[in-house]
mmCIF file of C-alpha atoms and ligand atoms in Angstrom:
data_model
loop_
_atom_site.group_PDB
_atom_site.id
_atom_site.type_symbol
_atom_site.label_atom_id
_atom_site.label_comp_id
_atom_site.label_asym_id
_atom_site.label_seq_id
_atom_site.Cartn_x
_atom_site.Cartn_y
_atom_site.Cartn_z
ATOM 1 C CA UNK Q 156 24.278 59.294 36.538
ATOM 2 C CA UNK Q 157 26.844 56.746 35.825
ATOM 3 C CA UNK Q 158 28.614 54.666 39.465
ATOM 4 C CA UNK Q 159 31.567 54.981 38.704
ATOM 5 C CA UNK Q 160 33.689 57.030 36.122
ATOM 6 C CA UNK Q 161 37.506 57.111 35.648
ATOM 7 C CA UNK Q 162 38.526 60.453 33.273
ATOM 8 C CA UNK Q 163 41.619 60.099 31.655
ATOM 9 C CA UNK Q 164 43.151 57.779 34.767
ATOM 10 C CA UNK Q 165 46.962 57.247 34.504
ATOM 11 C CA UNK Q 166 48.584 55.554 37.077
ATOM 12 C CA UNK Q 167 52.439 55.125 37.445
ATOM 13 C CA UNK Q 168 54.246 53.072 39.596
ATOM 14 C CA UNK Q 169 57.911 53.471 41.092
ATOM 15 C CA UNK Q 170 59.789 56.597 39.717
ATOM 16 C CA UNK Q 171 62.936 57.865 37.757
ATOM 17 C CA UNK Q 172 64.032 55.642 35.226
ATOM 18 C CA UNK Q 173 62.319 52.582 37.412
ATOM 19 C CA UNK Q 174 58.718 53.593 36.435
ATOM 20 C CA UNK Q 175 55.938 51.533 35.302
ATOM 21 C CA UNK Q 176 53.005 52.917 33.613
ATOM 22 C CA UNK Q 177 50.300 50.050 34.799
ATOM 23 C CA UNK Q 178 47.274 52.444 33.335
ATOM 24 C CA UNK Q 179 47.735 55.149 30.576
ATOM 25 C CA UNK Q 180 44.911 57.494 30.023
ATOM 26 C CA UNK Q 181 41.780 55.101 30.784
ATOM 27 C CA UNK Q 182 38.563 56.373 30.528
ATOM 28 C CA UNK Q 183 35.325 54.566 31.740
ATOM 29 C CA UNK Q 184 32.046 54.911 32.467
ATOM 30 C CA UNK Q 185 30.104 52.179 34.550
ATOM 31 C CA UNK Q 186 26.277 52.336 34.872
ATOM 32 C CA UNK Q 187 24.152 50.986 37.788
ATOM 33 C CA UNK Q 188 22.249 47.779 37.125
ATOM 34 C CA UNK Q 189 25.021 46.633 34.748
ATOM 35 C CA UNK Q 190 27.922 43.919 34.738
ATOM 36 C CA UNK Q 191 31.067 44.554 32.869
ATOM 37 C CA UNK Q 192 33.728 42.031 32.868
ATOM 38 C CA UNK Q 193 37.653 43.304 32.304
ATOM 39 C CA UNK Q 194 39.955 41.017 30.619
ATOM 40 C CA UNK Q 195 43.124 41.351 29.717
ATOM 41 C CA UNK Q 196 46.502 39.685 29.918
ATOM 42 C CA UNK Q 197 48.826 39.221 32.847
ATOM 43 C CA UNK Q 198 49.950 42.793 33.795
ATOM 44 C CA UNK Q 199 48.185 44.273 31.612
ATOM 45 C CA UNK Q 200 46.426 46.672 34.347
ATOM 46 C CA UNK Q 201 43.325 44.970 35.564
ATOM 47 C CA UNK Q 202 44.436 45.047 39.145
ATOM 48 C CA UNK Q 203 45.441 48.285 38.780
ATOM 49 C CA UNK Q 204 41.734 49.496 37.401
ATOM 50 C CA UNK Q 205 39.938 47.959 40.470
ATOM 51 C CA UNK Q 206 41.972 49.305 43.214
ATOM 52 C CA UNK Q 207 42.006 52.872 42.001
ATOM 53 C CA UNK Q 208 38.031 52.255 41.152
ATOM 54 C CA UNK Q 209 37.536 51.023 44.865
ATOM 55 C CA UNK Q 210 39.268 54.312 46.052
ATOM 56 C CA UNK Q 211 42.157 52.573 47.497
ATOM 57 C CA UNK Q 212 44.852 53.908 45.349
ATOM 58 C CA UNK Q 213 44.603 57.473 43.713
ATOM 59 C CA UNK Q 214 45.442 57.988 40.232
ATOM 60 C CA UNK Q 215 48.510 59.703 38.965
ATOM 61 C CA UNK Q 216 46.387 61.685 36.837
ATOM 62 C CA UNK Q 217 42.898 61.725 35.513
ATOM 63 C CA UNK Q 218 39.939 61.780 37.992
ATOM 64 C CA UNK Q 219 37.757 58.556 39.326
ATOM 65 C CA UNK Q 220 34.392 59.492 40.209
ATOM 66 C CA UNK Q 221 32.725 56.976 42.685
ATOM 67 C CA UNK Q 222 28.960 57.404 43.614
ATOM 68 C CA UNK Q 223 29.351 61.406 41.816
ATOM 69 C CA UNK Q 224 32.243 62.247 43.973
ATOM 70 C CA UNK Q 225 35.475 62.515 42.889
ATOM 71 C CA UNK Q 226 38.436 61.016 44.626
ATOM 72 C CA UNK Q 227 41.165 63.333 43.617
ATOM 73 C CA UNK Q 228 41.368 65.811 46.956
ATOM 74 C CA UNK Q 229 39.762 63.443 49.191
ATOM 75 C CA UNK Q 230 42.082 62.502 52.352
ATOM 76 C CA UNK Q 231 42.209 58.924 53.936
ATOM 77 C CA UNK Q 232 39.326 59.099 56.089
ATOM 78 C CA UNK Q 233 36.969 60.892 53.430
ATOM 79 C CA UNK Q 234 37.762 58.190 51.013
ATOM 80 C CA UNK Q 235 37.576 55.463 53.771
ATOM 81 C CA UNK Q 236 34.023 56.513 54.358
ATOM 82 C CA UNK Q 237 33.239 57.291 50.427
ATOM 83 C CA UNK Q 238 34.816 53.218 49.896
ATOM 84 C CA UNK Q 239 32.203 52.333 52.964
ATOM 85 C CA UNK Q 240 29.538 53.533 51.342
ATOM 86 C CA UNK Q 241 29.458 53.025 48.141
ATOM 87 C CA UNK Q 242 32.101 50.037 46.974
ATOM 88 C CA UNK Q 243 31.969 46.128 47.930
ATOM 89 C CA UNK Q 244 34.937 44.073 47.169
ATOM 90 C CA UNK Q 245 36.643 40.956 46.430
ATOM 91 C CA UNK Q 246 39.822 40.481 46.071
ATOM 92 C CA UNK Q 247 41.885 37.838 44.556
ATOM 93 C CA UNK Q 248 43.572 37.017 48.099
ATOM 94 C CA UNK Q 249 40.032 36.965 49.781
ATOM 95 C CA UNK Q 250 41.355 39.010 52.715
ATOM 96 C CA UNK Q 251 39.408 37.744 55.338
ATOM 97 C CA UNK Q 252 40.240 38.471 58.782
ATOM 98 C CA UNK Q 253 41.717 35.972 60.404
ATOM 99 C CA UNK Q 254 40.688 36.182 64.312
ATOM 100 C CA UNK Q 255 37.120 36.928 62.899
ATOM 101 C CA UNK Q 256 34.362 34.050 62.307
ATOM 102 C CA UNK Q 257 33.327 33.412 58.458
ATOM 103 C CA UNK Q 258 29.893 35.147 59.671
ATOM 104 C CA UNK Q 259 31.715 37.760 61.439
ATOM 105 C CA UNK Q 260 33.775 38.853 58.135
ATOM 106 C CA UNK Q 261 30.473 38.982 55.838
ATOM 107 C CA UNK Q 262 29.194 41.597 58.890
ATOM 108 C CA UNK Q 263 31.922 43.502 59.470
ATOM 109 C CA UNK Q 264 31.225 45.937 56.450
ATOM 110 C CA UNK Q 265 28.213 46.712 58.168
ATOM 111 C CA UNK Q 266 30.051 47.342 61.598
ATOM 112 C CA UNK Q 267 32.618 49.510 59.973
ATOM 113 C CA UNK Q 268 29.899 51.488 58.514
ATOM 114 C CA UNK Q 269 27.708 51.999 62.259
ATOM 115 C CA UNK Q 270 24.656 50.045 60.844
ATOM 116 C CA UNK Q 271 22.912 46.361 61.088
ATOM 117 C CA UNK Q 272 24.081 44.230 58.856
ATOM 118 C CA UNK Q 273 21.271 42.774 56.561
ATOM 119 C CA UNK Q 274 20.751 39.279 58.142
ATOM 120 C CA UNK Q 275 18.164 38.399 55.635
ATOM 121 C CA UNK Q 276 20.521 39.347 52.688
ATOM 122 C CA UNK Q 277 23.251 37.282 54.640
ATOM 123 C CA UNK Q 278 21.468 34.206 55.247
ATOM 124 C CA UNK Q 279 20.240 34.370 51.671
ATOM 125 C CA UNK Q 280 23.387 34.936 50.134
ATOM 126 C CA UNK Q 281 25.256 32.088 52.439
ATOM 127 C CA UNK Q 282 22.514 29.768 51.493
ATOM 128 C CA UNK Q 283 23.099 30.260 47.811
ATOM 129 C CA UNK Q 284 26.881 29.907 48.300
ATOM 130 C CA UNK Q 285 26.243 26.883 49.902
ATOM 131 C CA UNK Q 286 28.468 27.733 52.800
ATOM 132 C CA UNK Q 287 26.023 28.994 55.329
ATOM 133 C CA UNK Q 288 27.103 25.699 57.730
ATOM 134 C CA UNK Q 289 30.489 27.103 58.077
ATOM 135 C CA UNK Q 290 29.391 30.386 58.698
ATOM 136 C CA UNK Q 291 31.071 30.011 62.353
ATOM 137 C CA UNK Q 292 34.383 28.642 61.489
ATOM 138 C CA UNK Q 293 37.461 30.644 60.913
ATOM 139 C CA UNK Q 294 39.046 31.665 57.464
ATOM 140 C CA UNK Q 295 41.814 28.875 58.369
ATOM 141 C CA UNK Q 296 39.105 26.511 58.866
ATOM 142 C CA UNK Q 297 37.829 27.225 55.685
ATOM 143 C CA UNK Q 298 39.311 25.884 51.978
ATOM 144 C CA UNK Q 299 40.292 28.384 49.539
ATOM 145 C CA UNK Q 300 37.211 28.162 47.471
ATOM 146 C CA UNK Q 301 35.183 28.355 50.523
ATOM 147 C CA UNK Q 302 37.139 31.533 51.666
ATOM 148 C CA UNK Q 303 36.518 33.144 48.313
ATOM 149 C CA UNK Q 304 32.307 32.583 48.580
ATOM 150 C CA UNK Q 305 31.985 34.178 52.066
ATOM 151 C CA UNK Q 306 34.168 36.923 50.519
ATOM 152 C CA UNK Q 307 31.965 37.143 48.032
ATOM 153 C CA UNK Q 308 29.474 37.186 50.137
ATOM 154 C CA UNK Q 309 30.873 39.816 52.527
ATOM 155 C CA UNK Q 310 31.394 42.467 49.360
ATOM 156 C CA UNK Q 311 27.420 41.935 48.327
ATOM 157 C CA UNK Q 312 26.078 41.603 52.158
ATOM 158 C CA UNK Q 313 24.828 45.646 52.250
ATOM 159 C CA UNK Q 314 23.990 46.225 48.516
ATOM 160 C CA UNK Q 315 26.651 48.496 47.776
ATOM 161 C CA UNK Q 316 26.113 50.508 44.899
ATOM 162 C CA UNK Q 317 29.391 49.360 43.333
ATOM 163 C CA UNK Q 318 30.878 45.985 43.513
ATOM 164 C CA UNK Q 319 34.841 45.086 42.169
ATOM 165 C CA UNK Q 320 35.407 41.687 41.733
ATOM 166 C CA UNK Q 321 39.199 40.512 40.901
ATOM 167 C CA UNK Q 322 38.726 36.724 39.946
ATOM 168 C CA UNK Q 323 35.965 35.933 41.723
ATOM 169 C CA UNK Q 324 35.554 32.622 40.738
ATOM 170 C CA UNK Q 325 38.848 31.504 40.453
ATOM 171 C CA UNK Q 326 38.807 29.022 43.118
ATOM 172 C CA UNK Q 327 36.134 27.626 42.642
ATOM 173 C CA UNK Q 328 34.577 24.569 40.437
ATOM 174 C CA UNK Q 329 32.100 24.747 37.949
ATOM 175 C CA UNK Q 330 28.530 24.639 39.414
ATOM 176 C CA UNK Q 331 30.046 26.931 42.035
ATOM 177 C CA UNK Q 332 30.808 29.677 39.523
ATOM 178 C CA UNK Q 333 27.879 29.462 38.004
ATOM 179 C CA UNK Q 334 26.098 29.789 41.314
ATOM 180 C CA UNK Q 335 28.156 33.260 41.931
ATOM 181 C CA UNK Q 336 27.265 34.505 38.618
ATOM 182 C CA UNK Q 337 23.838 34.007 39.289
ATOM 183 C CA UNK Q 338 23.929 36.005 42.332
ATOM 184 C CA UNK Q 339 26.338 38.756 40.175
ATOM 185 C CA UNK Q 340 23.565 38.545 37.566
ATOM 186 C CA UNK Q 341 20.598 39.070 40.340
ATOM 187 C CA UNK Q 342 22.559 41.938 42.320
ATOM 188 C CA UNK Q 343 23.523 43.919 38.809
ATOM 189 C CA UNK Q 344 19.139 43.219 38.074
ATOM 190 C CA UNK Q 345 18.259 44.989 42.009
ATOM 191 C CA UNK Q 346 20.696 47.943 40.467
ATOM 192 C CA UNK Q 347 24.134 47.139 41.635
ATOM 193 C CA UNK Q 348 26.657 47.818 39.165
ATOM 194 C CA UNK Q 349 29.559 45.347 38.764
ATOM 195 C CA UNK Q 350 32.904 45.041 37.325
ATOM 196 C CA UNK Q 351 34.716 41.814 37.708
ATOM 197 C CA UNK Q 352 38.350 41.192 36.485
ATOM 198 C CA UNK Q 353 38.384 37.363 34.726
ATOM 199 C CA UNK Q 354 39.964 35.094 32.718
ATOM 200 C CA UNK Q 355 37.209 33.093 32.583
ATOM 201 C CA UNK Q 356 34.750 32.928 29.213
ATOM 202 C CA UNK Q 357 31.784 31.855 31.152
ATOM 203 C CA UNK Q 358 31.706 34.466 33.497
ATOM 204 C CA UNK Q 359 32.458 37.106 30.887
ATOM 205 C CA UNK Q 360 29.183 35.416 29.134
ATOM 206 C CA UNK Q 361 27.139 37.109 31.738
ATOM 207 C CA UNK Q 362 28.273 40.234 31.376
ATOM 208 C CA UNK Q 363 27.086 43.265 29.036
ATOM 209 C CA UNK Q 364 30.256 44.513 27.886
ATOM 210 C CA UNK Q 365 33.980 43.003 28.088
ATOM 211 C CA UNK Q 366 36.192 45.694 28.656
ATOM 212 C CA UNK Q 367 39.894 44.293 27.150
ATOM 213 C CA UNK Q 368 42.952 46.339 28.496
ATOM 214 C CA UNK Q 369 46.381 45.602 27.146
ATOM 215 C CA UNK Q 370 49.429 47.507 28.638
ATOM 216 C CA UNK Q 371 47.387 49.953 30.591
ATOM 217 C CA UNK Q 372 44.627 50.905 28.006
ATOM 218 C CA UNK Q 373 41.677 50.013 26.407
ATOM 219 C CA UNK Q 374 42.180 47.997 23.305
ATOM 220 C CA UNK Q 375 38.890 47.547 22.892
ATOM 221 C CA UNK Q 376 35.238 47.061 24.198
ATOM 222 C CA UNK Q 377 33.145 43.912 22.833
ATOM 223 C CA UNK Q 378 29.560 42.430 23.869
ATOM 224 C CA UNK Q 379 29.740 39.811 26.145
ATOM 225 C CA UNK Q 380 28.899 36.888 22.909
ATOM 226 C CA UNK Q 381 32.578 37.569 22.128
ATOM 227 C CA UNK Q 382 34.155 36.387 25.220
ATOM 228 C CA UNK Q 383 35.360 32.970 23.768
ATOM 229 C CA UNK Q 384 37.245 35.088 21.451
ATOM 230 C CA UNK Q 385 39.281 36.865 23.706
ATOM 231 C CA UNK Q 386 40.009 34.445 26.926
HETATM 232 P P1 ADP A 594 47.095 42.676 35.900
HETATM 233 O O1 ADP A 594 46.149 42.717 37.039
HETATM 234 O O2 ADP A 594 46.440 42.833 34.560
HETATM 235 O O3 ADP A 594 48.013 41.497 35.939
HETATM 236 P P2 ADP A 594 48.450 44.846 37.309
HETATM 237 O O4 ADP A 594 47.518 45.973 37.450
HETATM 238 O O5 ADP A 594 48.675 43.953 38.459
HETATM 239 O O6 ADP A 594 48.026 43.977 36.006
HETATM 240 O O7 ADP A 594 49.867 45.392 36.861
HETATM 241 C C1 ADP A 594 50.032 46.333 35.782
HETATM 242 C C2 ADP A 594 51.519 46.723 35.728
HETATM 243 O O8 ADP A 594 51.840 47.471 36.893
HETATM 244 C C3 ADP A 594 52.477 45.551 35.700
HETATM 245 O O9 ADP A 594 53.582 45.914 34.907
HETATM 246 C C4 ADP A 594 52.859 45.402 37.150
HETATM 247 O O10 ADP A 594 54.150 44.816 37.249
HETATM 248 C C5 ADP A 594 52.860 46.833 37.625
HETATM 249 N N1 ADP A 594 52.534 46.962 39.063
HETATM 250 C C6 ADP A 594 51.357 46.599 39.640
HETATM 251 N N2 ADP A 594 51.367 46.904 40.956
HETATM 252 C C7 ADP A 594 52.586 47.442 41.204
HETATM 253 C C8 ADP A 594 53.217 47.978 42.385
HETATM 254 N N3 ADP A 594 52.593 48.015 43.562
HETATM 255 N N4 ADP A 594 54.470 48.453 42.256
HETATM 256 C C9 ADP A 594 55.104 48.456 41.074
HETATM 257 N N5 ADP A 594 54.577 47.980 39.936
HETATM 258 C C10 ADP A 594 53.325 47.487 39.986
HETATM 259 P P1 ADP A 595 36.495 23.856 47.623
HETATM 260 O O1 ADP A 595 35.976 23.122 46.414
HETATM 261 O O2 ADP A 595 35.436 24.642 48.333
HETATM 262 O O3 ADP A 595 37.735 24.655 47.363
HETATM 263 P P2 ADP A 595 38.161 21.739 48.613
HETATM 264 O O4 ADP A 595 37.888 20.676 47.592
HETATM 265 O O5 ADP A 595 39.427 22.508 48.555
HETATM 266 O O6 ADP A 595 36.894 22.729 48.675
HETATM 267 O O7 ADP A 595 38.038 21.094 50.068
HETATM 268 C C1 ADP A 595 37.168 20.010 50.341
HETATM 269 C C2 ADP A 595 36.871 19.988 51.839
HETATM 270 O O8 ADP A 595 38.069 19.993 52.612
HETATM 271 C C3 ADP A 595 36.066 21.185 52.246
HETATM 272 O O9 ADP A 595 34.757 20.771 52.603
HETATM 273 C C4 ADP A 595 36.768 21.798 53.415
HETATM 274 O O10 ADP A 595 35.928 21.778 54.564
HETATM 275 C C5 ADP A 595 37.986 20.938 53.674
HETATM 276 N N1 ADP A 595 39.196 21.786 53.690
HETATM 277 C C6 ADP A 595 39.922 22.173 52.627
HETATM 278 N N2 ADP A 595 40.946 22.966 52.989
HETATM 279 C C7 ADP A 595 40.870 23.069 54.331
HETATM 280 C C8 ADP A 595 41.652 23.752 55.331
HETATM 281 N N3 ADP A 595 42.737 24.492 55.019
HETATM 282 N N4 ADP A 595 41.250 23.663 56.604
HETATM 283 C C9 ADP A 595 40.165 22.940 56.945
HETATM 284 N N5 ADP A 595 39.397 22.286 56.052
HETATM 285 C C10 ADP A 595 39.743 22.330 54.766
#
């Protein structure tokens, strides 16, 4: 069955004659073992998608279906623990805890979730990152590229079935990228299915499908050979 699976998803924002329709009637269906990169331009949704297909927003109408469980219904701590078990993360701001270690963040999903975190999946992925000697420092401690890979690293650390990427590479250079979308390529190949939000062509490369929203839907879907076309 398919990961994830948003039916119809609307999603409005303010109300009255203030209201902003950010997603308007989106339907789609993400396999496991696949990468799909959204593109689109600037407020054209794609911030919008990930959050409600991480479970941290609900939609204003439609259904998302994470893991074969719908969200609509759920209350906070049902979708808290449906997010934990299923969905990794990155965000665009990294949102790494501050008072925690570099090493620390990349564990804490684990903690949250009452098991071990994978230390052989951890060293691994800090190794490829290149970032495993700063694995004790703080996020402050840390540049803003440097931030982003342990984040990166902290959303793939348990294998979660899902992983939402907003701009994962942004801050980072070019061998670096290419490095992450190795390890995106890899993780989707073990089963993981991954959407990443870019602007970036080369990342898009590596992805099956390029899902292209403008003002809240789907304008259209293209193989991944096309992204030069669209960035
Ligand atoms: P993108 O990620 O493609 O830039 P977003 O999903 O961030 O697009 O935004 C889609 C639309 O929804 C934009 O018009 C944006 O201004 C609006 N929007 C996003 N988040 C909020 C919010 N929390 N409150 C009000 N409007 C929002
Ligand atoms: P990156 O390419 O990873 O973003 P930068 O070129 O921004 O790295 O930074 C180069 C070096 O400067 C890094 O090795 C990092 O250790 C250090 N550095 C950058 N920003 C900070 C910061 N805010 N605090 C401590 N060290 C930093």
């Amino acid at each position: 069955s398919h990961a994830l699976l948003l039916r119809g998803v609307t999603k409005r924002y303010g109300t009255g004659a203030a209201v902003v329709t950010a997603l308007d009637g989106v339907d789609l269906a993400i396999e496991p073992g696949s990468i799909t990169a959204v593109m689109g331009p600037s407020g054209s949704g794609k911030s919008t998608l990930l959050h409600l297909a991480a479970g941290l927003d609900a939609p204003s109408a439609g259904d998302v279906i994470i893991g074969g469980r719908s969200v609509v219904g759920l209350d906070d701590d049902a979708l808290t623990a449906l997010r934990r078990d299923e969905v990794g993360v990155v965000f665009q701001s990294f949102n790494l805890v501050p008072s925690l270690t570099a090493l620390e963040n990349v564990e804490l999903p684990a903690r949250l979730a009452g098991r071990a975190p994978d230390h052989e999946r951890i060293a691994a992925l800090l190794d490829d990152l290149d970032v495993a000697a700063l694995a004790e420092r703080r996020p402050h401690e840390l540049s803003g590229g440097q931030q982003q890979r342990f984040a990166i690293a902290r959303a793939l650390a348990q294998r979660p079935a899902i992983v939402l990427a907003d701009e994962p590479t942004g801050a980072l250079d070019s061998a670096t990228s290419r490095e992450v979308q190795d390890i995106l390529v890899a993780s989707a190949a073990a089963g993981q299915a991954i959407v990443v939000v870019t602007h970036d062509p080369a990342v898009a490369a590596r992805a099956e499908r390029i899902v292209l929203l403008r003002d809240g839907r789907i304008e259209e879907e293209l193989p991944a050979t096309d992204a030069s076309t669209v960035a």
